[in-house]
mmCIF file of C-alpha atoms in Angstrom:
data_model
loop_
_atom_site.group_PDB
_atom_site.id
_atom_site.type_symbol
_atom_site.label_atom_id
_atom_site.label_comp_id
_atom_site.label_asym_id
_atom_site.label_seq_id
_atom_site.Cartn_x
_atom_site.Cartn_y
_atom_site.Cartn_z
ATOM 1 C CA MET A 1005 -0.085 -0.059 -0.370
ATOM 2 C CA ASN A 1006 3.680 2.566 0.299
ATOM 3 C CA PHE A 1007 3.490 2.099 -3.546
ATOM 4 C CA PHE A 1008 -0.072 3.380 -3.262
ATOM 5 C CA LYS A 1009 0.321 6.542 -0.462
ATOM 6 C CA LYS A 1010 3.508 7.940 -3.302
ATOM 7 C CA ILE A 1011 0.371 8.076 -5.906
ATOM 8 C CA PHE A 1012 -1.285 10.115 -4.224
ATOM 9 C CA SER A 1013 0.708 12.341 -2.899
ATOM 10 C CA SER A 1014 1.715 13.355 -5.940
ATOM 11 C CA ASN A 1015 -2.396 14.133 -7.333
ATOM 12 C CA LYS A 1016 -2.592 17.319 -5.673
ATOM 13 C CA GLU A 1017 -7.103 18.856 -6.771
ATOM 14 C CA THR A 1018 -6.163 21.997 -8.345
ATOM 15 C CA THR A 1019 -9.826 24.387 -8.786
ATOM 16 C CA ASN A 1020 -10.313 27.456 -10.395
ATOM 17 C CA GLN A 1021 -10.977 30.864 -8.620
ATOM 18 C CA ASN A 1022 -13.214 33.987 -10.191
ATOM 19 C CA LYS A 1023 -12.360 37.347 -9.410
ATOM 20 C CA SER A 1024 -13.560 37.109 -5.915
ATOM 21 C CA GLY A 1025 -10.836 34.728 -5.057
ATOM 22 C CA GLU A 1026 -13.228 32.189 -4.369
ATOM 23 C CA GLU A 1027 -12.877 28.100 -5.322
ATOM 24 C CA GLN A 1028 -14.735 27.007 -8.529
ATOM 25 C CA SER A 1029 -14.492 23.768 -10.398
ATOM 26 C CA GLY A 1030 -13.385 24.136 -14.042
ATOM 27 C CA ILE A 1031 -14.571 22.429 -17.278
ATOM 28 C CA LYS A 1032 -12.521 19.688 -17.538
ATOM 29 C CA GLU A 1033 -13.042 17.915 -20.707
ATOM 30 C CA ILE A 1034 -15.220 17.885 -23.208
ATOM 31 C CA PHE A 1035 -16.534 15.043 -25.108
ATOM 32 C CA THR A 1036 -18.920 14.210 -28.686
ATOM 33 C CA ASP A 1037 -21.684 11.497 -27.810
ATOM 34 C CA ALA A 1038 -19.178 9.333 -30.226
ATOM 35 C CA TYR A 1039 -16.032 9.400 -28.212
ATOM 36 C CA PHE A 1040 -18.532 8.594 -25.277
ATOM 37 C CA ALA A 1041 -19.412 5.323 -26.814
ATOM 38 C CA LYS A 1042 -17.001 4.215 -27.581
ATOM 39 C CA ARG A 1043 -14.570 5.024 -24.333
ATOM 40 C CA TYR A 1044 -17.032 3.901 -22.050
ATOM 41 C CA THR A 1045 -19.491 0.772 -21.499
ATOM 42 C CA GLU A 1046 -21.750 1.176 -19.585
ATOM 43 C CA ILE A 1047 -22.187 -1.987 -16.077
ATOM 44 C CA ASN A 1048 -25.972 -2.442 -14.727
ATOM 45 C CA ILE A 1049 -25.424 -2.517 -10.769
ATOM 46 C CA ASP A 1050 -28.286 -5.631 -11.121
ATOM 47 C CA ASN A 1051 -25.651 -7.861 -13.584
ATOM 48 C CA GLU A 1052 -22.919 -7.277 -10.202
ATOM 49 C CA LYS A 1053 -25.748 -9.370 -7.650
ATOM 50 C CA ASN A 1054 -23.426 -12.558 -7.005
ATOM 51 C CA ILE A 1055 -20.329 -9.537 -6.578
ATOM 52 C CA VAL A 1056 -22.695 -6.534 -4.309
ATOM 53 C CA GLU A 1057 -23.873 -9.399 -2.436
ATOM 54 C CA GLY A 1058 -20.362 -10.738 -1.973
ATOM 55 C CA CYS A 1059 -18.491 -6.654 -0.522
ATOM 56 C CA PHE A 1060 -22.354 -6.742 1.548
ATOM 57 C CA LYS A 1061 -21.627 -10.299 3.658
ATOM 58 C CA MET A 1062 -17.828 -9.415 4.266
ATOM 59 C CA ILE A 1063 -19.193 -6.025 5.787
ATOM 60 C CA GLU A 1064 -22.093 -7.816 7.527
ATOM 61 C CA SER A 1065 -19.116 -10.006 8.953
ATOM 62 C CA TYR A 1066 -17.087 -7.709 10.660
ATOM 63 C CA TYR A 1067 -19.550 -6.073 12.221
ATOM 64 C CA LEU A 1068 -20.119 -9.277 13.550
ATOM 65 C CA ASP A 1069 -17.488 -10.288 14.325
ATOM 66 C CA ASN A 1070 -16.370 -6.884 16.072
ATOM 67 C CA LYS A 1071 -19.303 -6.141 17.714
ATOM 68 C CA ILE A 1072 -19.761 -3.338 16.224
ATOM 69 C CA GLU A 1073 -23.112 -0.868 16.040
ATOM 70 C CA ARG A 1074 -23.391 1.029 12.459
ATOM 71 C CA ASN A 1075 -23.818 4.383 12.170
ATOM 72 C CA VAL A 1076 -26.823 4.519 9.551
ATOM 73 C CA GLU A 1077 -28.307 1.142 9.820
ATOM 74 C CA ASN A 1078 -28.912 1.141 6.027
ATOM 75 C CA PRO A 1079 -27.987 0.312 3.359
ATOM 76 C CA ILE A 1080 -25.442 -1.581 4.999
ATOM 77 C CA ASN A 1081 -23.716 0.421 2.564
ATOM 78 C CA HIS A 1082 -23.704 4.221 3.526
ATOM 79 C CA PRO A 1083 -19.986 5.917 3.584
ATOM 80 C CA ALA A 1084 -20.654 6.588 7.185
ATOM 81 C CA ASN A 1085 -20.707 2.786 7.215
ATOM 82 C CA LEU A 1086 -17.808 2.131 4.921
ATOM 83 C CA ASP A 1087 -16.211 5.528 7.018
ATOM 84 C CA GLN A 1088 -16.793 3.105 10.079
ATOM 85 C CA ILE A 1089 -15.511 -0.313 9.112
ATOM 86 C CA VAL A 1090 -12.238 1.116 7.986
ATOM 87 C CA GLU A 1091 -11.796 3.387 10.698
ATOM 88 C CA ASN A 1092 -13.163 0.972 14.127
ATOM 89 C CA GLY A 1093 -12.789 -1.959 15.360
ATOM 90 C CA MET A 1094 -9.092 -3.661 13.692
ATOM 91 C CA GLY A 1095 -10.313 -2.116 10.625
ATOM 92 C CA PHE A 1096 -11.543 -3.687 7.519
ATOM 93 C CA HIS A 1097 -8.468 -3.989 5.886
ATOM 94 C CA MET A 1098 -6.285 -5.796 8.917
ATOM 95 C CA TYR A 1099 -9.955 -7.948 9.059
ATOM 96 C CA CYS A 1100 -9.925 -8.843 5.385
ATOM 97 C CA LYS A 1101 -6.897 -10.340 6.118
ATOM 98 C CA ALA A 1102 -6.800 -12.320 8.034
ATOM 99 C CA PHE A 1103 -9.213 -13.594 5.024
ATOM 100 C CA ASP A 1104 -6.186 -13.956 2.698
ATOM 101 C CA GLN A 1105 -7.181 -11.871 1.286
ATOM 102 C CA GLU A 1106 -5.096 -9.185 -1.428
ATOM 103 C CA ASP A 1107 -4.666 -5.713 -1.426
ATOM 104 C CA SER A 1108 -6.756 -4.701 -3.776
ATOM 105 C CA GLN A 1109 -10.157 -8.152 -3.419
ATOM 106 C CA ILE A 1110 -10.548 -5.171 -0.301
ATOM 107 C CA THR A 1111 -10.074 -1.972 -1.788
ATOM 108 C CA PHE A 1112 -12.099 -4.020 -5.313
ATOM 109 C CA MET A 1113 -14.709 -4.248 -1.831
ATOM 110 C CA LEU A 1114 -15.068 -0.953 -0.330
ATOM 111 C CA ALA A 1115 -15.567 0.751 -3.429
ATOM 112 C CA TYR A 1116 -17.976 -1.920 -5.477
ATOM 113 C CA ALA A 1117 -20.062 -1.470 -1.860
ATOM 114 C CA PHE A 1118 -19.511 2.803 -2.231
ATOM 115 C CA ALA A 1119 -20.563 2.391 -6.259
ATOM 116 C CA GLU A 1120 -23.397 0.521 -5.857
ATOM 117 C CA PHE A 1121 -25.384 2.953 -2.388
ATOM 118 C CA LEU A 1122 -23.880 6.157 -4.963
ATOM 119 C CA ILE A 1123 -25.354 4.087 -7.895
ATOM 120 C CA LYS A 1124 -28.448 3.099 -6.208
ATOM 121 C CA ASN A 1125 -29.655 7.036 -4.257
ATOM 122 C CA ASN A 1126 -28.097 9.487 -6.508
ATOM 123 C CA ASN A 1127 -28.928 8.052 -10.055
ATOM 124 C CA PHE A 1128 -25.273 7.332 -11.307
ATOM 125 C CA LYS A 1129 -24.329 5.398 -13.974
ATOM 126 C CA PHE A 1130 -21.244 2.998 -13.768
ATOM 127 C CA TYR A 1131 -18.286 2.828 -16.640
ATOM 128 C CA LYS A 1132 -16.263 0.352 -17.072
ATOM 129 C CA ASP A 1133 -13.165 3.208 -19.383
ATOM 130 C CA SER A 1134 -11.246 2.344 -21.922
ATOM 131 C CA GLU A 1135 -8.579 4.142 -22.378
ATOM 132 C CA PRO A 1136 -8.387 4.866 -18.357
ATOM 133 C CA GLU A 1137 -5.360 8.339 -17.592
ATOM 134 C CA PHE A 1138 -4.564 5.658 -14.509
ATOM 135 C CA PRO A 1139 -4.091 2.325 -13.821
ATOM 136 C CA MET A 1140 -6.993 2.574 -11.390
ATOM 137 C CA ARG A 1141 -9.673 4.761 -13.469
ATOM 138 C CA SER A 1142 -10.694 1.635 -15.112
ATOM 139 C CA MET A 1143 -14.105 1.990 -12.992
ATOM 140 C CA THR A 1144 -15.950 5.080 -12.504
ATOM 141 C CA LEU A 1145 -19.418 6.944 -11.277
ATOM 142 C CA LYS A 1146 -20.793 9.707 -13.610
ATOM 143 C CA LEU A 1147 -23.334 11.494 -13.079
ATOM 144 C CA ASP A 1148 -25.234 13.560 -16.012
ATOM 145 C CA ILE A 1149 -26.035 16.655 -15.161
ATOM 146 C CA ASN A 1150 -27.778 18.592 -18.080
ATOM 147 C CA GLY A 1151 -25.363 17.948 -20.526
ATOM 148 C CA ALA A 1152 -22.545 18.063 -17.693
ATOM 149 C CA VAL A 1153 -21.300 15.684 -15.880
ATOM 150 C CA LEU A 1154 -19.539 14.495 -12.717
ATOM 151 C CA SER A 1155 -17.478 11.653 -12.099
ATOM 152 C CA LEU A 1156 -15.682 9.696 -9.830
ATOM 153 C CA TYR A 1157 -13.087 6.995 -9.812
ATOM 154 C CA PRO A 1158 -13.864 4.797 -6.493
ATOM 155 C CA PHE A 1159 -11.281 2.246 -6.539
ATOM 156 C CA GLU A 1160 -8.792 4.767 -7.000
ATOM 157 C CA TYR A 1161 -10.780 6.625 -4.002
ATOM 158 C CA ALA A 1162 -10.682 3.920 -1.376
ATOM 159 C CA LEU A 1163 -7.388 2.936 -1.536
ATOM 160 C CA LYS A 1164 -6.900 6.407 -0.552
ATOM 161 C CA VAL A 1165 -9.923 6.298 2.341
ATOM 162 C CA LEU A 1166 -7.959 2.765 3.313
ATOM 163 C CA ASN A 1167 -4.346 5.205 2.788
ATOM 164 C CA ASN A 1168 -6.345 7.150 6.000
ATOM 165 C CA GLU A 1169 -5.291 10.025 3.154
ATOM 166 C CA SER A 1170 -9.600 9.990 3.046
ATOM 167 C CA ARG A 1171 -13.575 9.706 3.696
ATOM 168 C CA PHE A 1172 -16.332 8.675 2.055
ATOM 169 C CA GLU A 1173 -18.160 10.822 4.465
ATOM 170 C CA SER A 1174 -16.531 13.452 3.495
ATOM 171 C CA LEU A 1175 -16.603 12.273 -0.989
ATOM 172 C CA TYR A 1176 -20.288 12.409 -0.410
ATOM 173 C CA ASP A 1177 -20.564 15.739 1.029
ATOM 174 C CA LYS A 1178 -18.928 17.258 -1.442
ATOM 175 C CA ILE A 1179 -20.868 15.566 -4.398
ATOM 176 C CA LYS A 1180 -23.165 16.327 -2.715
ATOM 177 C CA THR A 1181 -22.611 20.277 -3.205
ATOM 178 C CA GLN A 1182 -21.168 20.428 -6.534
ATOM 179 C CA THR A 1183 -24.400 18.338 -7.994
ATOM 180 C CA LEU A 1184 -25.739 21.927 -6.525
ATOM 181 C CA ASN A 1185 -23.733 24.546 -8.104
ATOM 182 C CA MET A 1186 -22.530 22.518 -12.135
ATOM 183 C CA PRO A 1187 -24.249 24.066 -14.458
ATOM 184 C CA ASN A 1188 -27.367 23.593 -17.106
ATOM 185 C CA MET A 1189 -24.292 22.564 -20.750
ATOM 186 C CA LYS A 1190 -27.547 22.376 -21.981
ATOM 187 C CA ASP A 1191 -29.041 26.312 -21.305
ATOM 188 C CA ASP A 1192 -26.027 27.984 -21.269
ATOM 189 C CA PHE A 1193 -24.612 26.120 -24.357
ATOM 190 C CA MET A 1194 -28.296 27.608 -25.748
ATOM 191 C CA ASN A 1195 -27.935 30.615 -24.437
ATOM 192 C CA ASN A 1196 -23.897 31.197 -27.106
ATOM 193 C CA LEU A 1197 -26.236 30.361 -29.601
ATOM 194 C CA ARG A 1198 -28.211 32.165 -29.323
ATOM 195 C CA GLU A 1199 -25.529 35.832 -28.397
ATOM 196 C CA ASN A 1200 -23.271 34.832 -31.423
ATOM 197 C CA LYS A 1201 -26.097 35.639 -33.907
#
């Protein structure tokens, strides 16, 4: 895991600032529909039922074996619960290691559990990326709001949580804030067309 820690410590988030010095998110990329369809393949989480249930069973057994009450009763994969299993008791990583789980499997379980939560509760869509920028970004979540798309990388983020560099609840709070502040690309595009006639 130290190798991954080095990777993440060199990646810094960048934000734009407006004239008053407030942080605001900027547009990173613009894709055509054809390019998007070529690069991303949607994964239906309902077709991954066995994987999701396996993740949930491992999380459930962690609570039972460590005699810990969940922060949030349902769903089990709520961000507050995922943070709790990483931080409380012996720690989810050490627990899974006792069952001979590899680091990648442990990270994958947390990533899939978090992804399922965002898909079911926040209308994200799950994609496989055929041209990922980094190896841990081959799995991505996207939320399209009026043409502006919010992208997340659950595997990469789960690794940050396991390395105690972030928390699932922190990301979930950022998502809720970002979705309220996302530009309406469809309206902006139409307004630009009218102005440039």
